[in-house]
Coordinates of C-alpha atoms in Angstrom, one line a residue:
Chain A
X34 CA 68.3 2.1 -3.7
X35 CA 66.5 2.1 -0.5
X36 CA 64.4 4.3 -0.5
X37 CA 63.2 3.2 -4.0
X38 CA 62.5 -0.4 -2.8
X39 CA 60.7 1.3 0.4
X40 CA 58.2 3.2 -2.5
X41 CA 57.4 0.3 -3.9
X42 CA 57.2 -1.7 -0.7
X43 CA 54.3 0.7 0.2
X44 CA 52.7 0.9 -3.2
X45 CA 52.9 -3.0 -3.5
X46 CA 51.0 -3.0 0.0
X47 CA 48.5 -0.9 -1.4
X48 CA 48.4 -2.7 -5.0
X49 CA 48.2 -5.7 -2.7
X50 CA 45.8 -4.8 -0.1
X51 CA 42.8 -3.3 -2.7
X52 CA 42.3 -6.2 -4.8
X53 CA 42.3 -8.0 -1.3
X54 CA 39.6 -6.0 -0.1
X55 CA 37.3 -6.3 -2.9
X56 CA 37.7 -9.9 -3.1
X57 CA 36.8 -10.5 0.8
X58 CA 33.8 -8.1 -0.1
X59 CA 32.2 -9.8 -3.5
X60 CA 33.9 -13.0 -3.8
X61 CA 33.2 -16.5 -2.7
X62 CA 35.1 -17.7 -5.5
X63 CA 38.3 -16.6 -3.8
X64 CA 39.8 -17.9 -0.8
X65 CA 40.5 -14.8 1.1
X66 CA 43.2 -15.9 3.0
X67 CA 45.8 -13.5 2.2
X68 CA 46.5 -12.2 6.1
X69 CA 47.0 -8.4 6.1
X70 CA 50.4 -8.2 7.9
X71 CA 52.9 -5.4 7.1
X72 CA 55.8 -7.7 7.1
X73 CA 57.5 -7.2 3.9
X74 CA 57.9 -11.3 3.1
X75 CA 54.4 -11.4 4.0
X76 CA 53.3 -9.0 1.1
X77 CA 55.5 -10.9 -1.1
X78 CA 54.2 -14.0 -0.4
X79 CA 50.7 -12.3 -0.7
X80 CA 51.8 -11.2 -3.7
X81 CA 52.4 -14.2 -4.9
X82 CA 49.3 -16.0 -3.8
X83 CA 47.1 -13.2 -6.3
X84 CA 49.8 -13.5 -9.3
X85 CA 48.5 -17.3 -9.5
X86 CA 45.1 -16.1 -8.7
X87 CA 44.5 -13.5 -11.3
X88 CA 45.6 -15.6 -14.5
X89 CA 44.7 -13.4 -17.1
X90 CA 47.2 -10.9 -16.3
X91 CA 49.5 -10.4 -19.0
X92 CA 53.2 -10.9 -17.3
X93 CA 54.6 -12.7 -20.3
X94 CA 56.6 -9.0 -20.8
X95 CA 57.6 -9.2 -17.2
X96 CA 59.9 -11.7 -17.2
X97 CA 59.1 -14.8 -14.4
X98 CA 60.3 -13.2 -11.6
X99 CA 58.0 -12.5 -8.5
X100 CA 60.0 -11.2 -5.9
X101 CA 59.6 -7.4 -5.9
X102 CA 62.1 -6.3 -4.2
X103 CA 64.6 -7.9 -6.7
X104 CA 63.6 -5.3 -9.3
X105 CA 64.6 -2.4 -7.8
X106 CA 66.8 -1.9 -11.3
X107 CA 63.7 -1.5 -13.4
X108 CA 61.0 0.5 -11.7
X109 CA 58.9 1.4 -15.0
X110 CA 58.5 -2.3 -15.6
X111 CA 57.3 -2.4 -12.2
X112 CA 55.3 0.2 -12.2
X113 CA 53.3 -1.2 -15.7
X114 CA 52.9 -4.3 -14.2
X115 CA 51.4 -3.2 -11.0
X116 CA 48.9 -0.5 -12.8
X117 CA 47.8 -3.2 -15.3
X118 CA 47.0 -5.8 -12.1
X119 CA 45.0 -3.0 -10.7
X120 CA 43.0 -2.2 -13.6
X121 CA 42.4 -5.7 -13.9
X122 CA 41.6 -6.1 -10.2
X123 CA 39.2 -3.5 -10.5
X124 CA 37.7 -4.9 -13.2
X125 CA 36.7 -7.9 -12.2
X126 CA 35.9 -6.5 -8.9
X127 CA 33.3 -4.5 -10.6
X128 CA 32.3 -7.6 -12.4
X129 CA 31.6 -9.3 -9.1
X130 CA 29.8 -6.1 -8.0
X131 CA 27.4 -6.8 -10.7
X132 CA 27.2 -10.3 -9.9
X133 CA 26.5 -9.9 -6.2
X134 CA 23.6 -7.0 -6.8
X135 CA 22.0 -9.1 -9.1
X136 CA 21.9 -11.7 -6.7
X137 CA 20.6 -8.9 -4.2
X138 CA 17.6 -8.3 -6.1
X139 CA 16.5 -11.3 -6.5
X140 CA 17.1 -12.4 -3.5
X141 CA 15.2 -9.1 -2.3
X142 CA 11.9 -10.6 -4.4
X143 CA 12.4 -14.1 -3.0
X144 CA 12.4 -12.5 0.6
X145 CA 9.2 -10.3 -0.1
X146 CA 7.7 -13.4 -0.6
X147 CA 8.8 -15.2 1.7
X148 CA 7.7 -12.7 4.1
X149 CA 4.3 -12.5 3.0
X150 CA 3.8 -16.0 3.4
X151 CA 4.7 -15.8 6.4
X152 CA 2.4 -13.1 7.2
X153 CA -0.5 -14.8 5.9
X154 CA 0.4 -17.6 7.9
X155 CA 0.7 -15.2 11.5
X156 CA -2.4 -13.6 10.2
X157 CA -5.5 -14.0 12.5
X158 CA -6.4 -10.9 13.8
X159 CA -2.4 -10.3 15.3
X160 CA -1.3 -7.2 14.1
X161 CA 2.5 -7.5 13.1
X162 CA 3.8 -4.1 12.9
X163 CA 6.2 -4.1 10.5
X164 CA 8.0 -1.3 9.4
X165 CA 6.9 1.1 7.2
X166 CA 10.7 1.9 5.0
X167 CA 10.6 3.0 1.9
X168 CA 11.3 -0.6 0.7
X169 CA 8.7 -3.1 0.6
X170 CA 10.2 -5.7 2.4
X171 CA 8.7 -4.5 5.9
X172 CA 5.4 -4.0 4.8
X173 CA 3.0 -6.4 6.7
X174 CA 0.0 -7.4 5.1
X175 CA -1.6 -9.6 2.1
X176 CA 1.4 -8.9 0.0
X177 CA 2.4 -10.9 -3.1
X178 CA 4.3 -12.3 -6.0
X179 CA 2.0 -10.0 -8.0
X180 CA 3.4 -6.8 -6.0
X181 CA 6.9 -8.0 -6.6
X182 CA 5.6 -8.5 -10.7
X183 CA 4.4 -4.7 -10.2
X184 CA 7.6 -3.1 -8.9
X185 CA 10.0 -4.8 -11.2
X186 CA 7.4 -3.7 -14.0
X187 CA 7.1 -0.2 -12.6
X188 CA 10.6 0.1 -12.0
X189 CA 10.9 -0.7 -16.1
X190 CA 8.4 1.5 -16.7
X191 CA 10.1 4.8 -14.7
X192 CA 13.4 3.9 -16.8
X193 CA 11.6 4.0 -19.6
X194 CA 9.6 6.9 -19.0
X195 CA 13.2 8.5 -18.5
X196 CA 14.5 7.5 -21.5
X197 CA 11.7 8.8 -23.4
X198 CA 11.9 12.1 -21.4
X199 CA 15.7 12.6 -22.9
X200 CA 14.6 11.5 -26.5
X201 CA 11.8 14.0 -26.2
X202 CA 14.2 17.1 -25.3
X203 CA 16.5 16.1 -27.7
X204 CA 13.8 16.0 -30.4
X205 CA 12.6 19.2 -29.4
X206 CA 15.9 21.1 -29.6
X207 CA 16.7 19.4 -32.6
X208 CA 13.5 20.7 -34.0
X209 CA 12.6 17.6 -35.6
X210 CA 9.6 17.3 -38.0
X211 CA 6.4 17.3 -36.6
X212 CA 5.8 13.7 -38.3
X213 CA 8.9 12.6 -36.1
X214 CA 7.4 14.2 -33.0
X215 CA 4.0 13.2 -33.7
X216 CA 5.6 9.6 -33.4
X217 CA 7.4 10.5 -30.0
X218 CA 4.0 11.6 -28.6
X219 CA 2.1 8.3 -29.6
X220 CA 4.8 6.4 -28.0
X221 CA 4.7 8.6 -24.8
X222 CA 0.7 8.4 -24.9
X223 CA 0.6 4.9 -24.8
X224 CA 3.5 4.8 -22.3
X225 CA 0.9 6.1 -20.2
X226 CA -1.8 3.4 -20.9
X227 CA 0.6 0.8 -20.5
X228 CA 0.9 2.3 -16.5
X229 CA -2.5 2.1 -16.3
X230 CA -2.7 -1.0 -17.2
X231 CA -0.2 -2.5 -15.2
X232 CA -1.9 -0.6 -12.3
X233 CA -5.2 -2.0 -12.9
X234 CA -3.9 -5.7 -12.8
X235 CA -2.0 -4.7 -9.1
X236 CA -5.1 -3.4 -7.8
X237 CA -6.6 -7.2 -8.1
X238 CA -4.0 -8.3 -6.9
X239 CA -3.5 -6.4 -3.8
X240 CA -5.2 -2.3 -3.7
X241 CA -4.3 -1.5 -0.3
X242 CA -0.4 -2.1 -2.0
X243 CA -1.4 0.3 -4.7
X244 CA -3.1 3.0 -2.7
X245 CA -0.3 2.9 -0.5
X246 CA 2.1 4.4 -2.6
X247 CA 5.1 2.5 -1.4
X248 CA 5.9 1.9 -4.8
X249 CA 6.4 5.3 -5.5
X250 CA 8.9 7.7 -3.7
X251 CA 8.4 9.5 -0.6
X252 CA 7.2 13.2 -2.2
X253 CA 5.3 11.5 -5.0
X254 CA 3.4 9.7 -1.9
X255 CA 3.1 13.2 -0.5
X256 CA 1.0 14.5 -3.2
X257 CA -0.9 11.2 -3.7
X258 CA -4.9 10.7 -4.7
X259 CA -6.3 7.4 -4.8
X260 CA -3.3 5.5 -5.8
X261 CA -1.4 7.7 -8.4
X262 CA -1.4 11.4 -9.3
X263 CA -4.3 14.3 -8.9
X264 CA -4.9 14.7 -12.3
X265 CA -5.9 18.6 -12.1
X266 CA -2.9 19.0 -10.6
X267 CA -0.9 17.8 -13.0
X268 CA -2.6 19.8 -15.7
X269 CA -2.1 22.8 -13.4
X270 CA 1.7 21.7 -14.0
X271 CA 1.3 21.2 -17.4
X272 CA -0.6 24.4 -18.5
X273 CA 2.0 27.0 -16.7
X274 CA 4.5 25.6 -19.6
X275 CA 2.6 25.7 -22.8
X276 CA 2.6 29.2 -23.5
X277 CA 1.2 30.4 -26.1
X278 CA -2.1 28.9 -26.6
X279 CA -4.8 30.2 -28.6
X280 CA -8.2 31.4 -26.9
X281 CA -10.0 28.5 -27.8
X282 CA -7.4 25.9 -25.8
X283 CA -7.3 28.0 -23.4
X284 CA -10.7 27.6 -22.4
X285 CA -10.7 23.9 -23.5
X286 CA -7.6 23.3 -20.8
X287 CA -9.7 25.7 -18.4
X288 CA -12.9 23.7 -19.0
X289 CA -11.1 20.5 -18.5
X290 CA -9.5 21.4 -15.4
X291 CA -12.6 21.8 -14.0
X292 CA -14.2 19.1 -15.5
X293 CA -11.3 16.9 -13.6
X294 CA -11.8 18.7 -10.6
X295 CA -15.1 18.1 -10.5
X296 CA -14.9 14.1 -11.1
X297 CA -12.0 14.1 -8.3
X298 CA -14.2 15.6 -6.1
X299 CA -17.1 13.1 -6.6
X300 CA -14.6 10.4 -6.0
X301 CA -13.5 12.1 -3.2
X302 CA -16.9 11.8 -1.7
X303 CA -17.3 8.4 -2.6
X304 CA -14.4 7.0 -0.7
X305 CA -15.0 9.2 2.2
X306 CA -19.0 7.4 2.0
X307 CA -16.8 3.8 1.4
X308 CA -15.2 4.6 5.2
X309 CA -18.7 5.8 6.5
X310 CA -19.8 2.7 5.3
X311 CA -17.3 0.6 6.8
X312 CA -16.9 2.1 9.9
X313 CA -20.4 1.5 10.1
X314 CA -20.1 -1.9 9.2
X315 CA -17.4 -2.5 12.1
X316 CA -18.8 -0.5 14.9
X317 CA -21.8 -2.3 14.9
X318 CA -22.5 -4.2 18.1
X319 CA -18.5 -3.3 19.4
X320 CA -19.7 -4.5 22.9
X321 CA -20.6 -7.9 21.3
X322 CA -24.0 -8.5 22.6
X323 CA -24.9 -10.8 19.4
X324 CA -22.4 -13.3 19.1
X325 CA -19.5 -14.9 16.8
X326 CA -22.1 -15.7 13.9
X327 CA -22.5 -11.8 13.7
X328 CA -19.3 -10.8 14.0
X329 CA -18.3 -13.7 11.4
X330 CA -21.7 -11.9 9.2
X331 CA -19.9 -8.3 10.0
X332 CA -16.9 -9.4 8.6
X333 CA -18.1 -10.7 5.7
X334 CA -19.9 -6.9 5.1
X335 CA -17.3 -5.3 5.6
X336 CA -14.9 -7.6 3.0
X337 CA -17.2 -6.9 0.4
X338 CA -17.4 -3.4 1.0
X339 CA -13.5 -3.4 0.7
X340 CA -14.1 -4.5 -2.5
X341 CA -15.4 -1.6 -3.8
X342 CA -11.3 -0.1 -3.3
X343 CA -10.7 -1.9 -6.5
X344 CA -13.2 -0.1 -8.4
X345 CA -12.2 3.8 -6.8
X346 CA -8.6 2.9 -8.0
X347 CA -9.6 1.7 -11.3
X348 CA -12.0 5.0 -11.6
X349 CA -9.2 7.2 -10.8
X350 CA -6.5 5.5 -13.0
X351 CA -9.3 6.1 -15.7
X352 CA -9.8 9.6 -14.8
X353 CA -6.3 10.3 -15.1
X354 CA -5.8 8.2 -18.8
X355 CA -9.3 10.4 -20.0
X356 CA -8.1 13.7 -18.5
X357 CA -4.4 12.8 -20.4
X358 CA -6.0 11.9 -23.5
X359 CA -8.7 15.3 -23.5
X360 CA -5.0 17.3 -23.3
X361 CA -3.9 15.4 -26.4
X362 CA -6.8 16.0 -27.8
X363 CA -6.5 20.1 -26.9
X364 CA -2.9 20.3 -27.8
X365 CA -1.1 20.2 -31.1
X366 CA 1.6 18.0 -32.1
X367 CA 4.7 20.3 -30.7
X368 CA 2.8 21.6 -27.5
X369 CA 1.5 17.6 -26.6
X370 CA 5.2 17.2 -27.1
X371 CA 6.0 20.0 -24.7
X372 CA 3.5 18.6 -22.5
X373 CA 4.9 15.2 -22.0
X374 CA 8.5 16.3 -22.0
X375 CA 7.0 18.9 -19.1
X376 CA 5.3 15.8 -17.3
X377 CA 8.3 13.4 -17.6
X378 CA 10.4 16.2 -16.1
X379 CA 7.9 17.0 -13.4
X380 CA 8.3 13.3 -12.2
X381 CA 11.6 13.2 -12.2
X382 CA 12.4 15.9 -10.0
X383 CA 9.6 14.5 -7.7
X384 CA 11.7 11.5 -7.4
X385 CA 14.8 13.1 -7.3
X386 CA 13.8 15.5 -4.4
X387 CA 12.8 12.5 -2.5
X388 CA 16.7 11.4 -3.2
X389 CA 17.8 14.2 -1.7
X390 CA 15.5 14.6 0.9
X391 CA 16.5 11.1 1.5
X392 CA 20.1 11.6 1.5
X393 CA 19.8 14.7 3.6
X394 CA 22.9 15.1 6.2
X395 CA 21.2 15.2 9.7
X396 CA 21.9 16.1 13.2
X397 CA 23.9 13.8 15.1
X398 CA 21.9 12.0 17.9
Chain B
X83 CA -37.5 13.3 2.5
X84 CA -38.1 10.0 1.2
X85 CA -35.8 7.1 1.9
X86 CA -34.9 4.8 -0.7
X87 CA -35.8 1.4 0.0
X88 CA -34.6 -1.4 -1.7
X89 CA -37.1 -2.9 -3.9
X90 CA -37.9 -6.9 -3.7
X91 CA -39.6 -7.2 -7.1
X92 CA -39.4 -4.8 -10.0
X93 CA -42.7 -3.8 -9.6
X94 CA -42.6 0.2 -9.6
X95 CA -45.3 2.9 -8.3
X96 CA -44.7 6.0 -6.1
X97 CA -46.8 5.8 -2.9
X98 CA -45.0 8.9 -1.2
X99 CA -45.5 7.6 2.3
X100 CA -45.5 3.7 2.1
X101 CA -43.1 1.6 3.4
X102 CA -44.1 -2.1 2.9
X103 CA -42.3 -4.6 0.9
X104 CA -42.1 -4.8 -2.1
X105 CA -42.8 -0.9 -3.2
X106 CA -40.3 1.2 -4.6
X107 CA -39.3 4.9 -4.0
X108 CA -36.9 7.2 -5.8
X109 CA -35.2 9.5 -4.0
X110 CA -34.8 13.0 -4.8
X111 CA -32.0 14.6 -3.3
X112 CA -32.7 18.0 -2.1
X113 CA -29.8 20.8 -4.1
X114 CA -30.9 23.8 -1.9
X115 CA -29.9 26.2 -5.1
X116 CA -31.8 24.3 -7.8
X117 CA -35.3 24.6 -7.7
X118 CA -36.5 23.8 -11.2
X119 CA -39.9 21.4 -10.5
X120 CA -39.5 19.2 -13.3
X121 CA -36.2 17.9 -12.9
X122 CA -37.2 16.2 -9.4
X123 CA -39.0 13.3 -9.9
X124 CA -41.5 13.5 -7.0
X125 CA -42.9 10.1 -6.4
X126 CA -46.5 12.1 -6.7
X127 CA -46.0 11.7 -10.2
X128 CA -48.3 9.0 -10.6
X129 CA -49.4 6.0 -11.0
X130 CA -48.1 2.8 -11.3
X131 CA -47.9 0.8 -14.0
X132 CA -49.0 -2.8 -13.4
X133 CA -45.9 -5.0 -14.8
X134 CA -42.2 -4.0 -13.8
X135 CA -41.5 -2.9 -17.2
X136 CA -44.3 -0.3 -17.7
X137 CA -43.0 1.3 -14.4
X138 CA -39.2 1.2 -15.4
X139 CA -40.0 2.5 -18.7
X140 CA -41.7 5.5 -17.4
X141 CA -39.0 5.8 -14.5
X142 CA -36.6 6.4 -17.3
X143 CA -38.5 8.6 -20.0
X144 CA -39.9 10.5 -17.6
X145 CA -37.0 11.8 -15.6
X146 CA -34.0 13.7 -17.3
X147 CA -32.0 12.0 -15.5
X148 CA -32.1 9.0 -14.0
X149 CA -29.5 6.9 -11.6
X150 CA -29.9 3.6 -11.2
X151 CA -27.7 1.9 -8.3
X152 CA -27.4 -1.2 -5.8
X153 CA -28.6 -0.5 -2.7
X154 CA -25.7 1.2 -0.5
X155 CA -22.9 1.2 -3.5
X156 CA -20.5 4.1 -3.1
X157 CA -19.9 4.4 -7.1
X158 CA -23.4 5.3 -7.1
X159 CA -23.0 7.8 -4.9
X160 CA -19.8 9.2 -7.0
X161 CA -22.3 9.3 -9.3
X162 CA -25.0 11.3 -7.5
X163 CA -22.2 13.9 -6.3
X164 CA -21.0 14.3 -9.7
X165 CA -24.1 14.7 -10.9
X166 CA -25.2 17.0 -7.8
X167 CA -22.1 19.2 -8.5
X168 CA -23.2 20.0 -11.8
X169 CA -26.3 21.7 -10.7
X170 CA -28.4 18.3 -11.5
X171 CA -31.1 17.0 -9.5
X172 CA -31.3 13.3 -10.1
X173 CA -33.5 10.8 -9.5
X174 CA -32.2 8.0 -8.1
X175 CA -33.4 4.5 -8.1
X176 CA -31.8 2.0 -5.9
X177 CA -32.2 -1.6 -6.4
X178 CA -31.4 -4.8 -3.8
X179 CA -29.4 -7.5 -5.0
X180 CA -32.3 -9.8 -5.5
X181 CA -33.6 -7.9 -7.7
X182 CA -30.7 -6.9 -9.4
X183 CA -30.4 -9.5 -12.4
X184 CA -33.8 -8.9 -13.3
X185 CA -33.9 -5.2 -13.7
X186 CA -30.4 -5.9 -15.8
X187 CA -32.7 -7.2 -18.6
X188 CA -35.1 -4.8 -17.9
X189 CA -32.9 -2.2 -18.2
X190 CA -31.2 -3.5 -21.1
X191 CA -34.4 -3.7 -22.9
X192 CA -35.2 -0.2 -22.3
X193 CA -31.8 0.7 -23.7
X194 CA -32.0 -1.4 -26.4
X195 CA -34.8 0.4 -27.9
X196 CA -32.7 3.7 -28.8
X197 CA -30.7 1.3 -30.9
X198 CA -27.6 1.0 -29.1
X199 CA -27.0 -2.3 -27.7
X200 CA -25.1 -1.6 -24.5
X201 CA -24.1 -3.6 -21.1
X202 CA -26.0 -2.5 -18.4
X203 CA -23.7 -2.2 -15.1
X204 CA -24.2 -0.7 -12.3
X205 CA -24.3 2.2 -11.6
X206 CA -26.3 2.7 -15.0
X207 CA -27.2 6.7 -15.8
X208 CA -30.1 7.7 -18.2
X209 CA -30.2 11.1 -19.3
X210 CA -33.1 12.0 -21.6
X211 CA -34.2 8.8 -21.6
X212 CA -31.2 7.2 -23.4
X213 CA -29.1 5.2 -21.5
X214 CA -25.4 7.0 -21.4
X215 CA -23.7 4.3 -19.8
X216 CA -21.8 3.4 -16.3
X217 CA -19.9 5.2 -14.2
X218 CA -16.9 4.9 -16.8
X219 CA -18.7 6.0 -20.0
X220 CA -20.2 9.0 -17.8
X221 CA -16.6 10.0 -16.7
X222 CA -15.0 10.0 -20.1
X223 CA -18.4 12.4 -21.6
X224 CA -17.7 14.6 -18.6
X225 CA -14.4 14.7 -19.3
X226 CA -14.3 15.6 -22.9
X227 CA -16.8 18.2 -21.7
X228 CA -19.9 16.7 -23.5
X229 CA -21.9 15.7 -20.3
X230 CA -23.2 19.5 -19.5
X231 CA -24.6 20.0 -23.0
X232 CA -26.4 16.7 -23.2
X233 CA -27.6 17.0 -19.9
X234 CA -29.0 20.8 -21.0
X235 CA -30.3 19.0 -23.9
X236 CA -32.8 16.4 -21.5
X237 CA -33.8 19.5 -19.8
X238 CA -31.9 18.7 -16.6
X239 CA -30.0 22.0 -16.5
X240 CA -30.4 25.6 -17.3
X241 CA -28.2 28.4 -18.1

């Protein structure tokens, strides 16, 4: 049967060439050695190479021979035999997948710091202009093992957001008990702090990192204040989806808007003074009339004025957790519920639209 | 307008014009729309006391509100703005590191008396002569809306 054995000659190829593949790509435990010519002894002998390779294949029902093209006479053993090799191929090529982008990521952490050691050592007034991706691996600067801490942290702390985000809906259109979702709003409450408080350790450890935004995604950056979210914005957000409230929250949320507004303004005003003040501090004496031991004194100004970054981020984190917890305060059970369902799902299509925007099919060059 | 200048002791008296060492101003800042006379502190308001503590005593009862900040510290001036957005016109008293530690205890004292024994960091806010707190404890009473009736209660504001 010719043109049976010429079927399988090309789906053996196939069978043959896949697993191939995916072993030159993920493994270094395999020898990938297996040439890829189309000569049908070639194949076989390919073939036979993997059949020793891939032990735990069950051929016990297959009988010991290997040569293929022998079996013409019994294609649906064939066919059984080559469909469980693939799935076990792709098994263990997804295995090794794992394996490999595990090894990514940490390699990705040991790199950030390698980098930054690297920059502190290049240092000295050269400017290294590194590029500004979305990953933190180009930024330049007095990165550290306390910004890599941060994002893996972060990172737990989005999925976990998430996860909470789908409990929450679930809960809702479940209409659980408001003891059950009293108990889903403490937890998302103190999700919150639990940001805060991871934010407030990255800020000693480096603020510039943290009022970058690099740690967040591209539209989230777009909309960034001080290191994290405008928090009359996002109770702007918040009150266009808690219909109905009574008069009295209504002007509560009103008065609290305002109340925010008014505190993000006088930060505002105090970081714009903070780059009066530095610019002031740097400017001085630019045509250098009074020597190294002034510039050295400038210097010194001007890194204790930087200082004061620390503080703004930690006042606006704090704004944020009061002006969170004032809602909670305003809201009942079901609506603080709505709320942070409302919030989680905010976020996530921030992030997502960065995806997209990301992923965006652009003009060839 | 007078300029703050950073005080060397914690010796306290209001010479309007004076500028040598070791005197101490508070500012008012000018609000254009606000023009209630007592809620500036006008350094014509008298006389000193001899000892640091008489004239920080008096700085805080008698001014409804009173800001109390290192020389050149942008969270003070958060504060100020805050405080200037609200319709507030306070008096600000701005201290040089030197003299820093000792107007901690100073200041602490003073607080201490209402019966609330409180840190004093800086930027530290008195509002009807009670100490309300830093910059943190200020944010939080503004934002759980309590600030404007307390500072309507020291007189600071009208409505």
């Amino acid at each position: 049967m010719s043109s049976t054995s010429a079927h399988f000659a090309t789906s053996r190829r196939m069978a043959v060439y896949q697993p191939n593949h995916q072993i030159s790509m993920w493994g270094n435990s395999f020898k990938a050695d297996i040439s890829q010519n189309t000569g049908a002894s070639t194949i076989v002998e390919a073939d036979t190479k993997l059949d020793n390779r891939l032990e735990d294949i069950p051929r016990e029902s297959l009988g010991p021979s290997k040569r293929y093209d022998q079996e013409a006479n019994k294609p649906a053993d064939k066919v059984v035999r080559r469909l469980a090799q693939n799935r076990e191929a792709a098994r263990k090529s997804r295995l090794r997948k794992k394996a490999y982008v595990q090894q990514l990521e940490s390699s990705r952490i040991k790199l950030a710091q390698l980098e930054q050691e690297l920059e502190r050592a290049r240092q000295q007034g050269v400017y290294i202009g590194g590029h500004l991706g979305d990953a933190t691996l180009g930024l330049p600067g007095t990165v550290n093992s306390g910004v890599a801490a941060f994002e893996m942290e972060y990172g737990h702390w989005v999925e976990e957001q998430n996860r909470q985000t789908r409990e929450l809906r679930a809960a809702l259109q479940a209409h659980v008990s408001d003891i059950e979702l009293h108990m889903l709003v403490e937890s998302g409450m103190s999700h919150y702090d639990d940001l805060f408080r991871i934010k407030a350790i990255a800020a000693k450890s480096d603020v510039f990192y943290l009022m970058s935004g690099m740690w967040k995604t591209a539209v989230e950056r777009f909309f960034l204040w001080i290191g994290g979210f405008r928090p009359s914005e996002l109770l702007k957000v918040l009150t266009s989806q808690l219909d109905p409230l009574t008069e009295q929250q209504l002007v509560a949320v009103h008065n609290l808007q305002l109340s925010s507004q008014q505190a993000e303004y006088a930060l505002s005003q105090g970081m714009d003074r903070l780059q009066q003040t530095i610019v002031e501090t740097l400017a001085s004496d630019l045509l250098g009339a009074s020597g190294a031991a002034n510039c050295m004194g400038q210097m010194a100004n001007a890194m204790g004025e930087l200082e004061a970054l620390v503080s703004f981020v930690n006042q606006a984190d704090h704004l944020r957790q009061q002006a969170l917890q004032q809602m909670y305060k305003i809201l009942t059970t079901r609506q603080a519920a709505r709320a942070l369902l409302a919030l989680g799902d905010y976020f996530q299509r921030l992030r997502a639209l960065s995806s997209l925007w990301a992923a965006r099919p652009r003009e060839p060059a | 307008m007078q300029q703050a200048i950073p005080c060397n002791s914690g010796r306290t008296w209001f010479a309007p014009t004076a500028a040598s060492n070791g005197v101490v101003h508070v500012t008012v800042k000018d609000r254009p729309s606000v023009d209630g006379p007592s809620t500036s502190s006008s350094s014509s308001d008298g006389g000193g006391g001899g000892g640091g503590g008489g004239g920080m005593r008096r700085l805080v009862a008698e001014n409804p509100v009173l800001v109390v900040g290192r020389r050149g510290c942008c969270m003070c001036h958060v504060v100020k703005r805050l405080l200037l957005g609200l319709g507030v016109n306070p008096a600000v008293f701005e201290v040089a590191e030197d003299a820093e530690a000792a107007l901690v205890d100073e200041l602490a004292e003073i607080a201490g008396g209402s019966g609330v024994r409180q840190q004093v960091l800086f930027p530290a806010v008195f509002i009807g002569g009670r100490l309300v707190g830093g910059i943190d404890r200020l944010m939080a009473v503004h934002i759980s809306g309590d600030l404007v009736p307390i500072l309507k209660e020291a007189g600071a504001l009208w409505l």
